[in-house]
Amino acid sequence: MLTYNGSAQELVNAGSTNWGTLKYSLDGVAYSTSIPTATNYGSYTVYYKVDGDSNVNDVAPATVLCSINEKQVTATVELSQDTYTYDGTAKEPTVTVKDGSTVIDPSEYTVTYSNNINAGTATVTITDNAGGNYEVIGSTTFTINKANPSYVAPTATSPIYNGSAQNLLNMGTTSDGTMQYSSNGSDWGSSLPQGTNANTYTSYWKIVGDGNHNDVDSTSISTTIAKVTPTVVDAFFNVTSTLIA
């Protein structure tokens, strides 16, 4: 039984005859003394006959059914790129499939990608296409890294003392995680830091990334609540003069 190996292989073992000349053919028309060969997977019919001479009768053609089987391979799968950064689109690196150092023709297999959009580990799977020289399977993985988030950073407000608590920051925005705030750098939440009295305050903000985006480390912002300048209203006093006669 023959198995595909990329080279031409003799389809039958040599026969012999005690008289005449044994000849072979793949089409039943063109005969020669050479044993027929084939390279690719498939079924083949080999014809053979004996040509006689003036003392030997011919022997009519007969046939032998032969085949070359597919080569079963767990292939080496190589990728054009094995690291990406998340951008919301499917990643599909170019695939090269090998039997050892021999590149297998892409017609022999189908490539499928899975988990290849979000950050994490994506998989490339090779499945066999029927009828080729190989019965091929294989797989490999590649990495999609988290992206840095897009955001608008918070900014300091410009408050003036009014006797009430006032926001020390203008709120930042991001759609790639959660913006958080702190007045001490350790207690975090979604509320903006506030101050009441005229003073200089240090506030903090950071981003907690989501499954596809990195965190943004905490950053401090200084905000001053300015002293208020009072408004003075002039006072007028009525004066009654007493005349002494």
Coordinates of N, CA and C in Angstrom, one line a residue:
M1 N 0.8 -1.2 0.0 CA 0.0 0.0 0.0 C 0.9 1.2 0.0
L2 N 0.6 2.1 -0.9 CA 1.4 3.4 -1.1 C 0.8 4.5 -0.4
T3 N 1.6 5.4 0.2 CA 1.1 6.6 0.8 C 1.9 7.8 0.2
Y4 N 1.2 8.9 -0.1 CA 1.8 10.1 -0.7 C 3.0 10.5 0.0
N5 N 4.1 10.8 -0.7 CA 5.3 11.3 -0.1 C 5.9 12.4 -0.9
G6 N 5.2 12.9 -1.9 CA 5.7 14.0 -2.7 C 6.5 13.6 -3.9
S7 N 6.8 12.4 -4.0 CA 7.7 11.9 -5.1 C 6.9 10.9 -5.9
A8 N 7.4 10.6 -7.2 CA 6.8 9.6 -8.0 C 7.1 8.2 -7.4
Q9 N 6.1 7.3 -7.4 CA 6.3 6.0 -6.8 C 5.8 4.9 -7.8
E10 N 6.5 3.8 -7.8 CA 6.1 2.7 -8.7 C 4.8 2.1 -8.2
L11 N 3.8 2.0 -9.1 CA 2.5 1.6 -8.7 C 2.4 0.0 -8.5
V12 N 3.2 -0.7 -9.1 CA 3.2 -2.2 -9.0 C 4.6 -2.7 -8.8
N13 N 4.7 -3.9 -8.2 CA 5.9 -4.6 -8.3 C 6.1 -5.2 -9.6
A14 N 7.4 -5.3 -10.0 CA 7.7 -5.8 -11.4 C 7.2 -7.3 -11.5
G15 N 6.6 -7.6 -12.6 CA 6.3 -8.9 -13.0 C 7.4 -9.6 -13.7
S16 N 7.2 -10.8 -14.1 CA 8.2 -11.5 -14.9 C 7.5 -12.5 -15.9
T17 N 8.2 -12.8 -16.9 CA 7.7 -13.8 -17.9 C 8.9 -14.6 -18.4
N18 N 8.7 -15.9 -18.7 CA 9.8 -16.7 -19.1 C 10.0 -16.6 -20.6
W19 N 9.0 -16.0 -21.4 CA 9.1 -15.8 -22.8 C 8.4 -14.5 -23.2
G20 N 8.9 -13.9 -24.2 CA 8.3 -12.6 -24.6 C 8.8 -11.5 -23.8
T21 N 8.1 -10.3 -24.0 CA 8.5 -9.1 -23.3 C 7.3 -8.6 -22.5
L22 N 7.4 -8.4 -21.2 CA 6.4 -7.9 -20.3 C 6.4 -6.4 -20.4
K23 N 5.2 -5.8 -20.7 CA 5.1 -4.4 -20.8 C 3.9 -3.9 -20.0
Y24 N 4.0 -2.5 -19.7 CA 3.0 -1.9 -18.8 C 2.4 -0.6 -19.4
S25 N 1.3 -0.2 -18.9 CA 0.6 1.0 -19.4 C -0.3 1.5 -18.3
L26 N -0.5 2.9 -18.3 CA -1.5 3.5 -17.5 C -2.8 3.8 -18.2
D27 N -2.8 3.8 -19.5 CA -4.0 4.1 -20.3 C -4.4 3.0 -21.2
G28 N -3.7 1.8 -21.2 CA -4.1 0.7 -22.0 C -3.8 0.9 -23.5
V29 N -3.1 2.0 -23.8 CA -2.7 2.3 -25.2 C -1.2 2.3 -25.4
A30 N -0.6 3.2 -24.6 CA 0.9 3.3 -24.7 C 1.5 2.4 -23.7
Y31 N 2.2 1.4 -24.2 CA 2.9 0.4 -23.4 C 4.4 0.6 -23.4
S32 N 5.1 0.3 -22.3 CA 6.5 0.2 -22.3 C 7.0 -0.8 -21.2
T33 N 8.3 -1.0 -21.2 CA 8.8 -2.0 -20.2 C 9.0 -1.3 -18.8
S34 N 8.8 0.0 -18.8 CA 9.0 0.7 -17.5 C 7.7 0.5 -16.6
I35 N 8.0 0.3 -15.3 CA 6.8 0.2 -14.4 C 6.2 1.6 -14.2
P36 N 4.9 1.7 -14.4 CA 4.2 3.0 -14.2 C 4.4 3.6 -12.9
T37 N 4.5 4.9 -12.8 CA 4.6 5.6 -11.5 C 3.6 6.7 -11.5
A38 N 3.3 7.2 -10.2 CA 2.4 8.3 -10.0 C 2.8 9.0 -8.7
T39 N 2.4 10.2 -8.6 CA 2.8 11.0 -7.4 C 1.7 11.3 -6.5
N40 N 0.6 11.7 -7.0 CA -0.5 12.2 -6.2 C -1.5 11.1 -5.7
Y41 N -2.2 11.5 -4.7 CA -3.3 10.6 -4.1 C -4.3 10.3 -5.2
G42 N -4.7 9.0 -5.1 CA -5.8 8.6 -6.0 C -5.7 7.1 -6.4
S43 N -6.7 6.7 -7.2 CA -6.7 5.3 -7.7 C -6.2 5.2 -9.1
Y44 N -5.5 4.2 -9.4 CA -4.9 4.0 -10.7 C -5.1 2.6 -11.2
T45 N -5.3 2.5 -12.5 CA -5.4 1.2 -13.2 C -4.1 0.9 -14.0
V46 N -3.4 -0.1 -13.7 CA -2.2 -0.5 -14.4 C -2.5 -1.6 -15.3
Y47 N -2.2 -1.4 -16.6 CA -2.4 -2.5 -17.6 C -1.0 -3.2 -17.8
Y48 N -1.1 -4.5 -18.1 CA 0.1 -5.2 -18.4 C -0.2 -6.3 -19.4
K49 N 0.8 -6.6 -20.3 CA 0.6 -7.7 -21.3 C 2.0 -8.2 -21.6
V50 N 2.0 -9.3 -22.4 CA 3.2 -9.9 -22.9 C 3.2 -9.8 -24.4
D51 N 4.2 -9.1 -25.0 CA 4.4 -9.1 -26.4 C 5.2 -10.3 -26.8
G52 N 4.7 -11.2 -27.7 CA 5.4 -12.3 -28.2 C 6.3 -12.0 -29.3
D53 N 6.9 -13.0 -29.9 CA 7.7 -12.8 -31.1 C 7.4 -14.0 -32.0
S54 N 8.3 -14.3 -32.9 CA 8.0 -15.3 -33.9 C 7.8 -16.7 -33.3
N55 N 8.3 -16.9 -32.1 CA 8.2 -18.2 -31.4 C 7.2 -18.2 -30.2
V56 N 6.8 -17.0 -29.8 CA 6.0 -16.8 -28.6 C 4.7 -16.1 -28.9
N57 N 3.6 -16.6 -28.4 CA 2.4 -15.9 -28.6 C 2.3 -14.7 -27.7
D58 N 1.5 -13.7 -28.1 CA 1.1 -12.6 -27.2 C 0.2 -13.0 -26.1
V59 N 0.3 -12.3 -25.0 CA -0.6 -12.5 -23.9 C -1.5 -11.3 -23.8
A60 N -2.8 -11.4 -23.8 CA -3.7 -10.3 -23.9 C -3.6 -9.4 -22.6
P61 N -3.8 -8.1 -22.7 CA -3.7 -7.2 -21.5 C -4.6 -7.6 -20.4
A62 N -4.1 -7.4 -19.2 CA -4.8 -7.6 -17.9 C -4.6 -6.3 -17.1
T63 N -5.3 -6.2 -16.0 CA -5.2 -5.0 -15.2 C -5.0 -5.3 -13.7
V64 N -4.4 -4.3 -13.1 CA -4.2 -4.3 -11.6 C -4.7 -2.9 -11.1
L65 N -5.6 -2.9 -10.1 CA -6.0 -1.7 -9.5 C -5.1 -1.3 -8.4
C66 N -4.6 0.0 -8.4 CA -3.6 0.4 -7.4 C -4.1 1.8 -6.8
S67 N -3.5 2.2 -5.7 CA -3.9 3.4 -5.2 C -2.7 4.0 -4.4
I68 N -2.7 5.4 -4.3 CA -1.8 6.1 -3.4 C -2.7 6.8 -2.4
N69 N -2.5 6.5 -1.1 CA -3.3 7.0 0.0 C -2.8 8.4 0.4
E70 N -3.7 9.1 1.0 CA -3.4 10.4 1.6 C -2.3 10.2 2.7
K71 N -1.5 11.2 2.9 CA -0.6 11.2 4.0 C -1.2 11.9 5.2
Q72 N -1.3 11.2 6.3 CA -1.9 11.8 7.5 C -0.8 12.6 8.2
V73 N -1.2 13.9 8.5 CA -0.2 14.8 9.0 C -0.9 15.7 10.1
T74 N -0.2 15.8 11.3 CA -0.5 16.9 12.2 C 0.5 17.9 11.9
A75 N 0.0 19.0 11.2 CA 0.9 19.9 10.6 C 1.5 21.0 11.5
T76 N 2.6 21.5 11.1 CA 3.1 22.7 11.8 C 2.4 23.9 11.2
V77 N 1.9 24.8 12.0 CA 1.1 25.9 11.6 C 1.9 27.2 11.9
E78 N 2.3 28.0 10.9 CA 3.1 29.2 11.1 C 2.2 30.4 10.7
L79 N 2.3 31.5 11.5 CA 1.5 32.7 11.3 C 2.4 33.8 10.8
S80 N 1.8 34.7 10.0 CA 2.5 35.9 9.6 C 2.7 36.9 10.7
Q81 N 1.8 36.8 11.7 CA 1.9 37.7 12.9 C 1.3 37.0 14.1
D82 N 2.0 37.0 15.2 CA 1.4 36.3 16.4 C 1.0 37.2 17.5
T83 N 1.2 38.5 17.4 CA 0.8 39.5 18.4 C 0.1 40.7 17.8
Y84 N -1.1 41.0 18.3 CA -1.9 42.1 17.9 C -2.3 43.0 19.0
T85 N -2.8 44.2 18.8 CA -3.5 45.0 19.8 C -4.9 45.2 19.4
Y86 N -5.8 45.1 20.4 CA -7.2 45.2 20.2 C -7.6 46.5 19.6
D87 N -8.5 46.4 18.5 CA -9.0 47.6 17.9 C -10.5 47.3 17.5
G88 N -11.1 46.2 18.0 CA -12.5 45.9 17.7 C -12.7 45.2 16.4
T89 N -11.6 44.9 15.6 CA -11.8 44.2 14.4 C -11.2 42.8 14.5
A90 N -11.7 41.8 13.7 CA -11.2 40.5 13.7 C -9.8 40.4 13.1
K91 N -9.0 39.6 13.8 CA -7.6 39.5 13.4 C -7.4 38.1 12.7
E92 N -6.9 38.1 11.5 CA -6.7 36.9 10.7 C -5.3 36.9 10.1
P93 N -4.3 36.5 10.8 CA -3.0 36.4 10.2 C -2.9 35.4 9.1
T94 N -2.0 35.6 8.2 CA -1.8 34.7 7.1 C -1.2 33.4 7.6
V95 N -1.7 32.3 7.1 CA -1.3 31.0 7.6 C -0.4 30.2 6.6
T96 N 0.7 29.6 7.1 CA 1.5 28.7 6.3 C 1.5 27.3 7.0
V97 N 1.1 26.3 6.3 CA 1.0 24.9 6.9 C 2.1 24.1 6.3
K98 N 2.8 23.4 7.2 CA 3.9 22.6 6.7 C 3.9 21.2 7.2
D99 N 4.4 20.3 6.4 CA 4.7 18.9 6.7 C 6.2 18.9 6.8
G100 N 6.7 19.0 8.1 CA 8.1 19.2 8.2 C 8.6 20.5 7.6
S101 N 9.4 20.5 6.6 CA 9.9 21.7 6.0 C 9.1 21.9 4.7
T102 N 8.2 21.0 4.3 CA 7.5 21.1 3.1 C 6.2 21.9 3.3
V103 N 6.0 22.9 2.5 CA 4.8 23.7 2.6 C 3.6 23.0 1.9
I104 N 2.5 22.8 2.6 CA 1.3 22.1 2.1 C 0.5 23.1 1.3
D105 N 0.0 22.7 0.2 CA -0.8 23.6 -0.7 C -2.1 24.0 0.1
P106 N -2.4 25.3 0.0 CA -3.6 25.7 0.7 C -4.9 25.0 0.3
S107 N -4.9 24.5 -0.9 CA -6.1 23.7 -1.4 C -6.4 22.5 -0.5
E108 N -5.4 22.1 0.2 CA -5.5 20.8 1.0 C -6.3 21.0 2.3
Y109 N -6.5 22.3 2.7 CA -7.1 22.5 4.1 C -7.9 23.7 4.1
T110 N -8.7 23.8 5.2 CA -9.5 25.0 5.5 C -9.0 25.6 6.8
V111 N -8.9 27.0 6.8 CA -8.4 27.7 8.0 C -9.6 28.3 8.7
T112 N -9.8 28.2 10.0 CA -10.8 28.9 10.7 C -10.2 29.6 11.9
Y113 N -10.7 30.7 12.3 CA -10.2 31.5 13.4 C -11.3 31.6 14.5
S114 N -10.9 31.6 15.7 CA -11.9 31.7 16.8 C -11.3 32.6 17.9
N115 N -12.2 33.3 18.6 CA -11.8 34.2 19.7 C -10.8 35.2 19.2
N116 N -11.0 35.8 18.0 CA -10.0 36.6 17.3 C -10.4 38.1 17.2
I117 N -11.3 38.5 18.1 CA -11.7 39.9 18.1 C -11.2 40.6 19.4
N118 N -11.6 40.0 20.5 CA -11.3 40.6 21.8 C -10.0 40.3 22.3
A119 N -9.5 41.1 23.3 CA -8.2 40.8 23.9 C -8.1 39.4 24.5
G120 N -7.0 38.7 24.3 CA -6.9 37.4 24.9 C -6.1 36.5 23.9
T121 N -6.4 35.2 24.0 CA -5.7 34.2 23.1 C -6.7 33.8 22.0
A122 N -6.3 34.0 20.8 CA -7.1 33.6 19.7 C -6.5 32.2 19.1
T123 N -7.4 31.5 18.4 CA -7.0 30.1 18.0 C -7.2 30.0 16.4
V124 N -6.2 29.4 15.8 CA -6.2 29.1 14.4 C -6.3 27.6 14.2
T125 N -7.4 27.1 13.5 CA -7.6 25.7 13.4 C -7.5 25.3 11.9
I126 N -6.8 24.2 11.7 CA -6.6 23.7 10.3 C -7.4 22.4 10.2
T127 N -8.4 22.3 9.2 CA -9.1 21.1 9.0 C -8.9 20.6 7.6
D128 N -9.0 19.4 7.4 CA -8.7 18.8 6.1 C -9.8 19.0 5.1
N129 N -9.3 19.2 3.8 CA -10.2 19.1 2.7 C -10.1 17.8 2.0
A130 N -11.2 17.1 1.8 CA -11.2 15.8 1.2 C -10.6 15.8 -0.2
G131 N -9.9 14.7 -0.5 CA -9.5 14.5 -1.9 C -8.1 15.0 -2.2
G132 N -7.4 15.5 -1.3 CA -6.0 16.0 -1.5 C -5.0 14.9 -1.2
N133 N -3.7 15.3 -1.3 CA -2.7 14.4 -1.0 C -2.4 14.2 0.5
Y134 N -3.0 15.1 1.3 CA -2.8 15.0 2.7 C -4.2 14.9 3.4
E135 N -4.1 14.2 4.5 CA -5.2 14.3 5.5 C -4.6 15.1 6.7
V136 N -4.9 16.4 6.7 CA -4.1 17.3 7.5 C -5.0 17.9 8.6
I137 N -4.4 18.0 9.8 CA -5.0 18.8 10.9 C -3.9 19.5 11.6
G138 N -4.3 20.5 12.4 CA -3.3 21.3 13.1 C -4.0 22.5 13.7
S139 N -3.3 23.1 14.6 CA -3.8 24.4 15.2 C -2.6 25.1 15.9
T140 N -2.9 26.4 16.1 CA -1.9 27.2 16.9 C -2.7 28.4 17.4
T141 N -2.0 29.2 18.2 CA -2.7 30.4 18.8 C -1.9 31.7 18.6
F142 N -2.5 32.8 18.8 CA -1.9 34.1 18.8 C -2.5 35.0 19.8
T143 N -1.9 36.1 20.1 CA -2.3 36.9 21.2 C -2.8 38.3 20.7
I144 N -3.9 38.7 21.3 CA -4.5 40.0 21.1 C -4.3 40.8 22.4
N145 N -3.5 41.8 22.5 CA -3.2 42.5 23.7 C -4.3 43.6 23.9
K146 N -4.5 44.0 25.2 CA -5.4 45.1 25.5 C -4.8 46.4 24.9
A147 N -5.7 47.3 24.5 CA -5.4 48.6 23.9 C -5.4 49.6 25.1
N148 N -4.7 50.7 24.9 CA -4.8 51.8 25.8 C -6.1 52.6 25.5
P149 N -6.8 53.0 26.6 CA -8.1 53.5 26.4 C -8.1 55.0 25.8
S150 N -9.1 55.3 25.1 CA -9.3 56.7 24.7 C -10.1 57.4 25.8
Y151 N -9.7 58.7 26.1 CA -10.4 59.4 27.2 C -10.1 60.9 27.1
V152 N -11.0 61.6 27.8 CA -10.8 63.1 28.0 C -10.5 63.2 29.5
A153 N -9.3 63.7 29.8 CA -9.0 63.8 31.3 C -9.7 64.8 32.0
P154 N -10.0 64.6 33.3 CA -10.6 65.6 34.1 C -9.7 66.9 34.2
T155 N -10.3 68.0 34.5 CA -9.5 69.3 34.7 C -9.9 69.9 36.0
A156 N -9.1 70.8 36.5 CA -9.4 71.5 37.7 C -10.5 72.6 37.5
T157 N -11.4 72.7 38.4 CA -12.3 73.8 38.4 C -11.7 75.1 38.9
S158 N -12.4 76.2 38.9 CA -11.9 77.5 39.4 C -12.9 78.1 40.4
P159 N -13.1 77.3 41.5 CA -14.2 77.8 42.4 C -13.8 79.0 43.3
I160 N -14.8 79.7 43.7 CA -14.6 80.8 44.7 C -15.4 80.5 45.9
Y161 N -14.9 80.6 47.1 CA -15.6 80.3 48.3 C -17.0 80.9 48.3
N162 N -18.0 80.0 48.6 CA -19.4 80.4 48.7 C -20.1 79.8 49.9
G163 N -19.3 79.2 50.8 CA -19.9 78.6 51.9 C -20.5 77.2 51.8
S164 N -20.5 76.7 50.5 CA -21.0 75.4 50.2 C -19.9 74.5 49.6
A165 N -20.1 73.2 49.7 CA -19.2 72.3 49.0 C -19.3 72.4 47.5
Q166 N -18.1 72.5 46.9 CA -18.0 72.7 45.4 C -17.1 71.6 44.8
N167 N -17.5 71.2 43.5 CA -16.6 70.2 42.8 C -15.2 70.8 42.6
L168 N -14.2 70.0 42.8 CA -12.9 70.4 42.6 C -12.4 70.1 41.2
L169 N -13.1 69.2 40.5 CA -12.7 68.8 39.1 C -13.9 68.9 38.2
N170 N -13.6 69.1 36.9 CA -14.6 68.9 35.8 C -14.5 67.4 35.4
M171 N -15.6 66.8 35.3 CA -15.6 65.3 35.0 C -14.9 65.0 33.7
G172 N -14.1 63.9 33.7 CA -13.5 63.4 32.5 C -14.5 62.3 31.9
T173 N -14.1 61.9 30.7 CA -15.0 60.9 30.0 C -14.1 59.8 29.4
T174 N -14.6 58.6 29.3 CA -14.1 57.5 28.6 C -15.2 56.4 28.3
S175 N -15.0 55.8 27.2 CA -16.0 54.7 26.9 C -15.2 53.3 26.9
D176 N -14.0 53.4 27.4 CA -13.1 52.2 27.4 C -12.8 51.7 28.8
G177 N -13.7 51.9 29.7 CA -13.5 51.5 31.1 C -14.3 52.4 32.0
T178 N -13.8 52.6 33.2 CA -14.5 53.4 34.2 C -13.6 54.5 34.7
M179 N -14.0 55.8 34.7 CA -13.3 56.9 35.3 C -13.6 56.9 36.7
Q180 N -12.6 57.0 37.6 CA -12.8 57.0 39.0 C -12.0 58.2 39.6
Y181 N -12.5 58.7 40.8 CA -12.0 59.9 41.4 C -11.7 59.6 42.9
S182 N -10.8 60.4 43.5 CA -10.5 60.2 44.9 C -10.0 61.6 45.4
S183 N -10.3 61.8 46.7 CA -9.7 63.0 47.3 C -8.5 62.7 48.1
N184 N -8.1 61.4 48.3 CA -6.9 61.1 49.0 C -6.0 60.1 48.4
G185 N -6.4 59.6 47.2 CA -5.6 58.7 46.4 C -5.7 57.2 46.8
S186 N -6.7 57.0 47.8 CA -6.9 55.6 48.2 C -8.4 55.2 48.2
D187 N -9.3 56.1 48.4 CA -10.7 55.8 48.4 C -11.3 56.3 47.0
W188 N -11.7 55.3 46.2 CA -12.1 55.7 44.9 C -13.6 55.5 44.6
G189 N -14.1 56.3 43.7 CA -15.5 56.2 43.4 C -15.9 57.0 42.2
S190 N -17.1 57.1 41.8 CA -17.5 57.8 40.6 C -17.9 59.3 40.9
S191 N -17.9 59.7 42.2 CA -18.3 61.1 42.6 C -17.0 62.0 42.5
L192 N -17.3 63.2 42.1 CA -16.2 64.2 42.0 C -15.8 64.6 43.4
P193 N -14.5 64.8 43.7 CA -14.1 65.3 44.9 C -14.6 66.8 45.1
Q194 N -14.9 67.1 46.4 CA -15.4 68.4 46.7 C -14.6 69.1 47.8
G195 N -14.7 70.4 47.9 CA -14.1 71.2 49.0 C -15.0 72.3 49.3
T196 N -14.9 72.8 50.5 CA -15.8 73.9 51.0 C -15.0 75.2 51.2
N197 N -14.0 75.1 52.1 CA -13.2 76.2 52.5 C -12.2 76.7 51.5
A198 N -11.9 78.0 51.5 CA -10.8 78.5 50.7 C -9.5 77.8 51.0
N199 N -8.9 77.1 50.0 CA -7.7 76.4 50.3 C -7.3 75.7 49.0
T200 N -6.1 75.1 49.0 CA -5.6 74.4 47.8 C -5.8 72.9 48.1
Y201 N -6.4 72.1 47.2 CA -6.7 70.7 47.4 C -6.0 69.9 46.3
T202 N -5.7 68.7 46.7 CA -5.2 67.7 45.7 C -6.2 66.6 45.5
S203 N -6.6 66.5 44.2 CA -7.6 65.4 43.8 C -6.9 64.4 42.9
Y204 N -7.5 63.2 42.8 CA -6.9 62.2 42.0 C -7.9 61.6 41.0
W205 N -7.5 61.1 39.9 CA -8.3 60.4 39.0 C -7.6 59.2 38.3
K206 N -8.3 58.2 37.9 CA -7.7 57.1 37.2 C -8.8 56.4 36.3
I207 N -8.3 55.5 35.5 CA -9.3 54.7 34.7 C -9.1 53.2 35.0
V208 N -10.1 52.5 35.3 CA -10.1 51.1 35.5 C -10.6 50.5 34.1
G209 N -9.6 49.9 33.4 CA -9.9 49.5 32.0 C -10.9 48.3 32.0
D210 N -11.5 48.0 30.8 CA -12.4 46.9 30.7 C -11.6 45.7 30.1
G211 N -12.3 44.7 29.6 CA -11.7 43.5 29.1 C -10.8 43.7 28.0
N212 N -10.9 44.8 27.2 CA -10.1 45.1 26.0 C -9.2 46.3 26.2
H213 N -9.2 46.9 27.4 CA -8.4 48.1 27.5 C -7.6 48.1 28.8
N214 N -6.5 48.7 28.8 CA -5.6 48.8 29.9 C -6.1 49.8 30.9
D215 N -5.6 49.7 32.2 CA -5.9 50.7 33.2 C -5.0 51.9 32.9
V216 N -5.5 53.1 33.4 CA -4.7 54.3 33.4 C -4.3 54.6 34.9
D217 N -3.1 54.7 35.2 CA -2.7 54.9 36.6 C -3.2 56.3 37.1
S218 N -3.2 56.4 38.4 CA -3.8 57.6 39.0 C -2.9 58.8 38.7
T219 N -3.6 60.0 38.5 CA -2.9 61.2 38.3 C -3.5 62.3 39.2
S220 N -2.7 63.1 39.8 CA -3.2 64.2 40.7 C -3.4 65.5 40.0
I221 N -4.4 66.2 40.5 CA -4.7 67.6 40.0 C -4.9 68.5 41.2
S222 N -4.3 69.6 41.1 CA -4.4 70.6 42.2 C -5.4 71.7 41.9
T223 N -6.3 71.9 42.8 CA -7.4 72.9 42.7 C -7.4 73.8 43.9
T224 N -7.6 75.1 43.6 CA -7.6 76.1 44.7 C -9.0 76.7 44.7
I225 N -9.6 76.7 45.9 CA -10.8 77.5 46.1 C -10.4 78.8 46.6
A226 N -10.7 79.8 45.8 CA -10.2 81.2 46.1 C -11.1 81.8 47.2
K227 N -10.4 82.7 48.0 CA -11.2 83.5 48.9 C -12.2 84.4 48.2
V228 N -13.3 84.6 48.9 CA -14.3 85.5 48.3 C -14.0 86.9 48.7
T229 N -14.2 87.9 47.8 CA -14.1 89.3 48.2 C -15.5 89.8 48.5
P230 N -15.7 90.3 49.7 CA -17.0 90.7 50.1 C -17.4 92.0 49.4
T231 N -18.7 92.2 49.2 CA -19.2 93.4 48.6 C -19.7 94.3 49.8
V232 N -19.2 95.5 49.8 CA -19.5 96.5 50.9 C -20.6 97.4 50.4
V233 N -21.7 97.5 51.2 CA -22.8 98.4 50.9 C -22.6 99.6 51.8
D234 N -22.5 100.8 51.2 CA -22.4 102.1 52.0 C -23.6 102.2 52.9
A235 N -23.4 102.7 54.2 CA -24.5 103.0 55.1 C -24.7 104.5 55.3
F236 N -25.8 104.9 55.3 CA -26.2 106.3 55.5 C -27.0 106.4 56.7
F237 N -26.6 107.4 57.6 CA -27.3 107.6 58.9 C -28.0 108.9 58.9
N238 N -29.2 108.9 59.3 CA -30.0 110.1 59.5 C -29.6 110.8 60.8
V239 N -29.2 112.0 60.8 CA -28.7 112.8 61.9 C -29.7 113.9 62.2
T240 N -30.2 113.9 63.4 CA -31.1 115.0 63.8 C -30.4 116.0 64.7
S241 N -30.4 117.3 64.3 CA -29.6 118.3 65.0 C -30.5 119.0 65.9
T242 N -30.1 119.3 67.2 CA -30.9 120.0 68.2 C -30.2 121.4 68.4
L243 N -31.0 122.4 68.1 CA -30.5 123.8 68.3 C -30.7 124.3 69.7
I244 N -29.7 124.8 70.3 CA -29.8 125.4 71.6 C -29.9 126.9 71.5
A245 N -31.1 127.4 72.0 CA -31.4 128.8 71.9 C -30.5 129.6 72.9

